[in-house]
Coordinates of C-alpha atoms in Angstrom, one line a residue:
M1 CA 11.7 18.7 -8.8
N2 CA 15.7 18.1 -8.5
F3 CA 15.8 15.9 -11.7
P4 CA 14.0 14.6 -14.8
S5 CA 12.1 11.7 -14.8
V6 CA 11.5 9.3 -17.5
D7 CA 8.0 8.5 -18.8
Y8 CA 7.0 4.9 -19.6
T9 CA 3.6 6.4 -21.3
W10 CA 1.1 3.5 -22.2
F11 CA 2.6 0.9 -19.8
G12 CA 2.5 3.3 -17.0
N13 CA 5.9 4.0 -14.3
G14 CA 4.0 2.6 -11.2
T15 CA 3.6 -0.7 -13.3
V16 CA 7.1 -0.8 -14.0
I17 CA 8.7 -0.7 -10.5
A18 CA 5.7 -2.8 -9.4
L19 CA 6.6 -5.8 -11.7
I20 CA 10.3 -5.7 -11.5
A21 CA 9.7 -5.3 -7.5
I22 CA 7.0 -8.5 -7.2
I23 CA 9.3 -10.2 -8.9
H24 CA 12.8 -9.5 -6.9
V25 CA 10.3 -10.2 -3.8
I26 CA 9.4 -13.4 -4.6
I27 CA 12.7 -14.3 -5.2
S28 CA 14.3 -12.4 -2.4
H29 CA 11.7 -14.1 0.2
G30 CA 10.3 -17.1 -1.4
V31 CA 14.0 -18.5 -2.8
A32 CA 16.9 -16.7 -1.1
I33 CA 15.6 -16.7 2.4
G34 CA 12.9 -18.9 2.6
T35 CA 14.0 -22.1 0.7
S36 CA 17.6 -21.4 2.0
V37 CA 15.8 -22.4 5.8
L38 CA 14.1 -25.7 4.0
V39 CA 17.6 -26.6 2.4
V40 CA 19.3 -26.5 5.6
S41 CA 16.6 -27.9 7.6
T42 CA 16.4 -30.7 5.0
E43 CA 20.1 -31.7 5.1
Y44 CA 20.0 -31.8 8.9
R45 CA 17.1 -34.6 8.9
A46 CA 19.0 -36.4 5.9
M47 CA 21.9 -36.6 8.2
K48 CA 19.9 -37.5 11.4
R49 CA 18.4 -40.1 9.3
K50 CA 21.2 -41.3 7.1
N51 CA 19.0 -40.9 4.5
E52 CA 21.6 -40.0 1.5
A53 CA 18.4 -39.8 -0.9
L54 CA 17.0 -36.8 1.2
D55 CA 20.4 -35.3 0.9
Q56 CA 20.3 -35.0 -2.7
V57 CA 16.8 -33.5 -2.6
A58 CA 18.2 -30.5 -0.2
K59 CA 21.4 -30.4 -2.6
T60 CA 18.6 -30.0 -5.6
M61 CA 16.6 -27.2 -4.0
L62 CA 19.8 -25.5 -3.5
K63 CA 21.3 -25.5 -7.0
W64 CA 18.0 -23.9 -8.0
V65 CA 18.4 -21.0 -5.2
L66 CA 21.7 -20.6 -6.3
I67 CA 21.0 -20.6 -10.2
I68 CA 17.7 -18.1 -9.5
T69 CA 19.3 -15.8 -7.0
T70 CA 22.3 -15.1 -8.8
T71 CA 20.4 -14.4 -12.0
M72 CA 16.6 -13.2 -11.9
G73 CA 17.5 -12.3 -8.1
A74 CA 20.4 -10.2 -8.9
M75 CA 19.1 -8.7 -12.4
T76 CA 15.8 -7.5 -10.9
G77 CA 17.5 -6.2 -7.7
V78 CA 19.5 -3.9 -9.9
G79 CA 16.6 -3.3 -11.4
I80 CA 14.4 -2.0 -9.1
W81 CA 17.4 0.4 -8.5
F82 CA 17.4 1.1 -12.3
S83 CA 14.0 2.1 -12.4
T84 CA 13.1 3.8 -9.1
T85 CA 16.4 5.8 -10.2
V86 CA 14.7 7.4 -13.4
I87 CA 11.2 7.1 -12.5
Q88 CA 11.0 8.6 -8.6
P89 CA 14.7 10.6 -8.1
D90 CA 13.8 12.4 -5.9
S91 CA 12.4 9.7 -3.7
I92 CA 15.7 7.9 -4.2
S93 CA 17.9 10.4 -3.6
S94 CA 16.5 11.1 -0.2
L95 CA 16.5 7.3 0.9
L96 CA 20.1 7.2 0.2
R97 CA 21.0 10.3 2.0
I98 CA 18.9 8.7 4.8
F99 CA 20.3 5.0 4.8
F100 CA 23.2 5.2 2.8
W101 CA 25.7 3.4 5.8
A102 CA 22.3 0.7 5.9
W103 CA 22.5 0.1 2.2
V104 CA 26.4 -0.3 2.3
V105 CA 26.1 -3.0 5.1
E106 CA 23.4 -4.5 3.1
W107 CA 25.5 -5.1 -0.1
G108 CA 28.5 -5.9 2.2
A109 CA 25.6 -8.9 3.7
F110 CA 24.4 -9.5 0.1
I111 CA 28.1 -10.6 -1.1
S112 CA 28.8 -12.7 1.9
E113 CA 25.4 -14.3 1.2
V114 CA 26.6 -14.9 -2.5
I115 CA 30.1 -16.2 -1.5
I116 CA 28.4 -18.5 1.4
L117 CA 25.8 -19.6 -0.9
I118 CA 28.5 -20.7 -3.9
I119 CA 30.6 -22.1 -1.2
Y120 CA 28.1 -24.2 0.2
Y121 CA 26.8 -25.7 -2.9
Y122 CA 30.1 -27.0 -4.5
T123 CA 31.3 -28.4 -0.7
W124 CA 28.2 -30.3 -0.6
D125 CA 29.8 -33.6 -2.4
K126 CA 33.0 -33.0 -0.2
W127 CA 32.0 -32.8 3.6
K128 CA 29.5 -35.8 3.7
E129 CA 30.5 -37.4 6.5
G130 CA 31.0 -36.9 10.0
E131 CA 32.3 -33.6 11.7
R132 CA 32.7 -32.1 8.2
K133 CA 28.9 -32.9 7.4
R134 CA 28.3 -30.9 10.8
K135 CA 30.0 -28.2 9.8
H136 CA 28.5 -27.8 6.1
I137 CA 25.1 -27.9 7.9
M138 CA 26.7 -24.8 9.8
L139 CA 27.7 -23.2 6.5
G140 CA 23.9 -23.5 5.6
V141 CA 22.7 -21.8 9.0
A142 CA 25.4 -19.3 7.7
L143 CA 24.0 -18.8 4.6
S144 CA 20.4 -18.6 6.1
I145 CA 21.5 -16.0 8.3
A146 CA 23.3 -14.0 5.8
S147 CA 19.8 -14.1 3.7
W148 CA 18.0 -12.7 7.0
V149 CA 20.2 -10.0 7.6
T150 CA 19.5 -8.6 4.0
M151 CA 15.7 -8.5 5.1
V152 CA 16.6 -7.1 8.3
I153 CA 18.1 -3.9 6.9
I154 CA 15.7 -3.4 3.5
T155 CA 12.8 -3.8 6.3
G156 CA 14.1 -0.8 8.1
V157 CA 14.2 1.3 4.9
L158 CA 10.8 0.0 3.3
A159 CA 9.0 0.4 6.4
A160 CA 10.3 4.3 6.9
K161 CA 8.7 5.4 4.1
L162 CA 5.3 4.7 5.4
T163 CA 6.0 5.4 8.8
P164 CA 8.6 7.4 9.4
G165 CA 7.9 8.3 12.8
R166 CA 10.2 10.9 14.9
W167 CA 12.4 11.2 11.7
I168 CA 10.0 13.7 10.6
D169 CA 11.1 16.2 13.6
T170 CA 14.7 14.4 14.4
F171 CA 16.3 13.3 11.0
S172 CA 17.8 10.8 12.7
F173 CA 19.2 7.8 11.2
W174 CA 18.0 5.2 14.0
N175 CA 14.6 7.4 14.1
A176 CA 14.1 6.5 10.3
F177 CA 15.8 2.9 10.9
L178 CA 13.4 1.7 13.9
N179 CA 10.3 3.3 13.0
P180 CA 7.1 2.2 14.5
T181 CA 6.3 -0.6 11.6
Y182 CA 10.0 -1.7 11.5
F183 CA 9.7 -5.0 13.7
P184 CA 5.7 -5.7 12.9
S185 CA 6.9 -5.7 9.2
L186 CA 10.3 -7.5 9.7
G187 CA 8.2 -10.1 11.2
F188 CA 5.6 -10.6 8.8
R189 CA 8.2 -10.5 6.0
M190 CA 10.2 -13.1 7.6
F191 CA 7.4 -15.8 8.3
L192 CA 5.5 -15.2 4.8
A193 CA 9.3 -16.0 3.2
I194 CA 9.0 -19.4 5.0
M195 CA 5.2 -19.8 3.7
L196 CA 6.2 -18.8 0.1
A197 CA 9.1 -21.0 0.0
I198 CA 6.9 -24.0 1.3
S199 CA 4.2 -23.2 -1.3
L200 CA 6.5 -22.5 -4.3
V201 CA 8.7 -25.5 -3.8
S202 CA 5.8 -28.2 -2.6
F203 CA 4.8 -27.9 -6.1
F204 CA 8.1 -28.9 -7.8
I205 CA 8.5 -31.8 -4.7
R206 CA 5.2 -33.2 -5.9
W207 CA 5.8 -33.0 -9.3
R208 CA 9.4 -34.0 -9.4
I209 CA 10.0 -36.5 -6.7
K210 CA 7.7 -39.9 -7.6
D211 CA 9.0 -41.9 -4.2
K212 CA 6.3 -41.6 -1.8
A213 CA 8.6 -42.2 1.1
L214 CA 11.1 -39.7 0.0
R215 CA 8.5 -37.1 -0.5
T216 CA 7.0 -37.8 2.7
E217 CA 10.8 -36.9 4.3
V218 CA 10.6 -34.0 2.5
F219 CA 7.0 -32.5 3.5
R220 CA 7.7 -33.5 7.3
V221 CA 10.5 -30.8 7.3
F222 CA 8.3 -28.3 5.3
A223 CA 5.4 -29.3 7.6
F224 CA 7.4 -28.4 10.7
W225 CA 8.1 -24.8 9.1
G226 CA 4.5 -24.5 8.3
A227 CA 3.5 -25.0 11.9
I228 CA 5.1 -22.2 13.2
A229 CA 5.4 -20.2 9.7
L230 CA 1.8 -20.2 9.1
P231 CA 0.2 -18.7 12.5
L232 CA 3.4 -16.0 13.0
T233 CA 2.5 -14.9 9.6
F234 CA -1.4 -14.2 10.6
I235 CA -0.2 -12.2 14.2
T236 CA 2.4 -10.4 12.6
G237 CA 0.4 -9.6 9.9
L238 CA -2.1 -8.4 12.7
W239 CA 0.6 -6.5 14.3
Y240 CA 1.7 -4.7 11.0
L241 CA -2.1 -3.5 10.5
W242 CA -2.7 -2.0 14.0
A243 CA 0.7 -0.2 13.9
I244 CA 0.0 1.9 10.1
P245 CA -1.7 5.0 10.5
T246 CA -5.4 5.0 10.3
E247 CA -5.5 6.5 6.9
A248 CA -3.4 3.9 5.1
Y249 CA -5.4 1.5 6.5
N250 CA -8.7 3.0 5.2
M251 CA -7.0 2.5 1.6
I252 CA -5.9 -1.2 2.0
V253 CA -9.1 -2.6 0.0
W254 CA -9.1 0.9 -2.5
S255 CA -5.4 0.1 -3.4
T256 CA -6.3 -3.3 -4.5
G257 CA -9.1 -2.1 -6.8
M258 CA -11.4 -4.6 -5.6
S259 CA -14.9 -4.3 -3.5
E260 CA -14.8 -5.3 -0.3
V261 CA -16.6 -8.5 -0.3
I262 CA -14.2 -9.7 -3.3
F263 CA -11.4 -8.7 -1.3
K264 CA -12.6 -10.4 2.0
S265 CA -13.5 -13.0 0.1
L266 CA -10.0 -13.7 -1.8
N267 CA -8.2 -13.4 0.9
I268 CA -10.2 -16.0 3.3
L269 CA -10.0 -18.5 0.4
G270 CA -6.1 -17.9 0.2
F271 CA -5.8 -18.4 4.0
S272 CA -8.1 -21.3 4.1
I273 CA -6.3 -23.1 1.1
L274 CA -2.4 -22.5 3.1
L275 CA -4.4 -24.0 6.3
I276 CA -5.8 -26.6 4.4
F277 CA -2.5 -27.5 2.8
L278 CA -0.5 -27.4 5.8
V279 CA -2.9 -29.6 7.6
W280 CA -2.8 -32.1 4.6
L281 CA 1.4 -31.7 4.9
V282 CA 1.2 -33.1 8.5
K283 CA -1.8 -35.4 8.4
S284 CA -1.3 -37.5 5.2
P285 CA 2.2 -36.1 3.5
K286 CA 2.4 -39.2 1.0
N287 CA -0.8 -38.1 -0.6
V288 CA -0.9 -34.6 -1.3
P289 CA -2.9 -33.6 -4.5
W290 CA -2.1 -31.9 -7.6
M291 CA -4.4 -29.3 -7.5
L292 CA -3.6 -28.5 -4.1
S293 CA 0.2 -27.9 -4.4
I294 CA -1.0 -25.9 -7.7
A295 CA -3.5 -23.7 -5.7
V296 CA -1.1 -23.0 -2.7
M297 CA 1.5 -22.0 -5.0
F298 CA -0.7 -18.9 -6.7
S299 CA -2.0 -18.7 -3.3
S300 CA 1.5 -17.7 -1.9
I301 CA 2.1 -15.4 -4.7
G302 CA -0.8 -13.7 -4.8
F303 CA -0.4 -12.9 -0.7
I304 CA 3.4 -11.6 -1.6
G305 CA 1.9 -9.5 -4.6
E306 CA -0.9 -8.0 -3.1
F307 CA 1.0 -7.1 -0.2
E308 CA 3.8 -5.1 -2.0
V309 CA 0.7 -3.6 -3.9
V310 CA -0.7 -2.5 -0.9
R311 CA 2.1 -1.6 0.9
E312 CA 2.9 0.7 -1.6
S313 CA -0.3 2.1 -2.3
V314 CA -1.5 3.0 1.2
R315 CA 1.3 5.8 1.6
K316 CA -0.8 7.8 -1.3
P317 CA -0.6 10.6 -1.5
Y318 CA 2.9 10.5 -0.1
I319 CA 5.8 8.0 -1.1
I320 CA 7.4 8.8 2.4
Y321 CA 4.7 9.7 4.9
N322 CA 4.2 13.1 5.7
Y323 CA 7.5 14.0 4.1
M324 CA 7.6 13.6 0.5
Y325 CA 4.6 13.6 -2.0
A326 CA 4.4 10.4 -4.4
N327 CA 5.7 12.7 -7.2
G328 CA 8.7 14.0 -5.6
M329 CA 7.5 17.0 -4.3
L330 CA 8.3 18.1 -0.1
A331 CA 5.3 19.1 1.5
K332 CA 7.1 21.6 3.5
D333 CA 7.5 23.4 -0.3
E334 CA 4.1 23.7 -1.1
E335 CA 3.6 27.6 0.1
T336 CA 6.5 28.8 -1.5
L337 CA 6.2 26.9 -4.9
K338 CA 2.2 28.4 -5.0
K339 CA 4.0 31.7 -4.8
E340 CA 7.2 31.3 -6.8
G341 CA 6.1 28.6 -9.4
Y342 CA 7.0 25.3 -9.6
L343 CA 9.3 25.7 -13.2
A344 CA 11.2 28.4 -11.6
N345 CA 12.3 25.9 -8.9
A346 CA 12.5 23.0 -11.1
T347 CA 16.2 22.5 -11.7
W348 CA 15.9 20.2 -15.3
A349 CA 12.8 22.3 -16.8
K350 CA 13.4 23.4 -20.2
E351 CA 10.6 26.1 -19.3
K352 CA 11.4 28.3 -16.4
E353 CA 7.9 30.4 -16.9
V354 CA 4.8 30.0 -18.7
T355 CA 4.2 32.7 -21.5
N356 CA 1.4 32.6 -24.3
N357 CA 3.6 31.4 -26.9
N358 CA 5.0 28.1 -24.6
M359 CA 1.9 27.0 -23.2
V360 CA 2.1 23.4 -24.4
E361 CA 5.6 23.2 -23.5
A362 CA 5.3 24.5 -20.0
G363 CA 2.6 22.3 -19.3
R364 CA 4.5 19.2 -20.3
D365 CA 6.9 20.5 -17.7
V366 CA 4.5 20.6 -15.2
F367 CA 3.1 17.1 -15.9
V368 CA 6.3 15.1 -16.0
G369 CA 7.2 16.6 -12.7
Q370 CA 4.2 16.2 -10.9
C371 CA 2.0 13.8 -12.8
I372 CA 3.7 11.3 -14.8
T373 CA 4.4 9.2 -11.5
C374 CA 1.2 8.2 -11.4
H375 CA -0.4 8.9 -14.6
T376 CA -0.2 8.3 -18.4
I377 CA -2.1 10.3 -21.1
D378 CA -3.2 6.8 -22.6
G379 CA -2.4 3.4 -21.4
W380 CA -4.0 -0.4 -20.5
R381 CA -4.9 1.0 -17.0
D382 CA -7.9 3.2 -17.2
T383 CA -7.6 4.4 -13.7
R384 CA -4.1 5.9 -14.4
A385 CA -4.8 7.0 -18.0
L386 CA -6.2 10.7 -18.2
A387 CA -7.5 9.8 -21.9
T388 CA -9.8 7.4 -20.0
R389 CA -10.2 9.5 -16.6
M390 CA -10.8 13.2 -18.4
K391 CA -12.9 12.1 -21.3
G392 CA -15.0 14.9 -22.4
W393 CA -13.4 17.3 -19.9
D394 CA -12.9 20.9 -21.3
K395 CA -9.6 22.9 -20.5
Q396 CA -12.0 25.2 -18.4
A397 CA -13.3 22.0 -16.2
I398 CA -9.6 20.4 -15.9
M399 CA -8.1 23.8 -14.4
S400 CA -11.0 24.1 -11.9
F401 CA -10.2 20.2 -11.0
I402 CA -6.4 20.6 -10.6
P403 CA -6.5 22.9 -7.4
N404 CA -9.2 21.0 -5.4
M405 CA -8.4 17.2 -6.8
H406 CA -6.5 16.4 -3.7
Y407 CA -9.9 17.3 -2.0
A408 CA -11.6 15.1 -4.6
Q409 CA -9.0 12.2 -5.0
V410 CA -7.5 11.2 -1.3
A411 CA -4.5 9.6 -3.4
M412 CA -3.6 13.0 -5.2
P413 CA -0.7 15.0 -3.9
P414 CA -2.1 18.7 -3.8
F415 CA -0.8 20.8 -7.1
M416 CA 2.2 23.1 -6.5
G417 CA 2.4 25.9 -8.5
T418 CA 0.7 29.3 -9.9
E419 CA -2.2 29.9 -11.2
E420 CA -0.2 30.1 -15.0
E421 CA 1.1 26.8 -14.4
I422 CA -2.4 25.3 -13.7
E423 CA -3.5 27.0 -16.9
A424 CA -0.2 25.7 -18.6
L425 CA -0.9 22.4 -17.3
A426 CA -4.7 22.0 -18.6
T427 CA -3.4 23.3 -22.0
Y428 CA -1.0 20.6 -22.1
I429 CA -3.5 17.7 -21.2
V430 CA -6.4 18.8 -23.3
T431 CA -3.7 19.0 -26.6
E432 CA -2.4 15.4 -25.6
L433 CA -6.3 14.5 -25.2
E434 CA -7.0 15.7 -28.7
N435 CA -4.1 14.3 -29.9
D436 CA -5.2 10.7 -29.0
K437 CA -8.5 10.8 -30.3
E438 CA -6.9 11.7 -33.8
V439 CA -4.6 8.7 -33.5
T440 CA -7.4 6.4 -31.8
P441 CA -8.9 4.1 -34.5
K442 CA -12.7 4.9 -34.7

């Protein structure tokens, strides 16, 4: 309401954020955090066994951690900031006010992580013997801790959006940060990051390393961490499900767009693949099948993608639970805006009131303020495109639906505005639907 929002029309605003966020989470969790643990563990095993070839495998893994995190990782991290700022400005402004110093510390931790990463890589061949090698391994441990600290901080911000807890009443930083799902979410992300790293890197180990003895040494390290991470991922995942609000829990299957049978079947299949792969690593690391390494990689990517989509979707109709709706409107402002009007209180709106001459323009301002965070007029997602959802609806039907939409659809925020603004919004939607018919080929 206080800032204008960008509209990515056909592609969809939510899709833009989701695409960037999922890529970033795969990199930040699977590469920066999880693979760092595998690298330093592999280096330690190489030192204990005096295995130079294994040491070089660890160095090669680190090279790709350095390349990926400082390019795609950094770009998508900044991309999340840019995309959310222009698409959900009210949400981001609220989070900045709540977590300003947490983000300052997180940026400090990230810069430290990058510095340690660069030093760790470029001293690899210089610190090779005796005490220097031990110090080099400790540098790797410091890298793993620094990457984990960034997760510790960001998890507080992300978890607070779903379960702000007592912050709603106290507006205390610590009530928001140490919210009811903070620890289960942190545990789940931490162990899932290690499983994701094992799954991603194993494919490339299986593909690139032809020496079975060397491959076995690498997979022994992976098996050790997998035996720890997989059961704890499952346990902390259940803990997280237990901690989220009942209303959010009931929306999990809905948020994926799957039927309950397909949802359960795919998740059981994915977990079974991870379990089979881990057992195979322990029992026969020399002979890990190609297809299994590919299957486990995509299963892990699917799990992390599903988690991010579900985490974002089950908050609906809120973006900060019980405080701010998904479109940036504050829950406490509902009655005020119904009396005074949305346009009169929207600082960026061109039209401040509805007249007979500006019905479409005023409706467009209302649509931008209250709808485009989730909806488009047309687009590839039928569930979000109004041209599909409201096909055949007339103006009167739309006007009747808008005041009651949050009863019909649990994920929809209530409309906040006057009767005149409802008519203006309906007029704008009908006009756009008619225009869409005219440009769509028969």
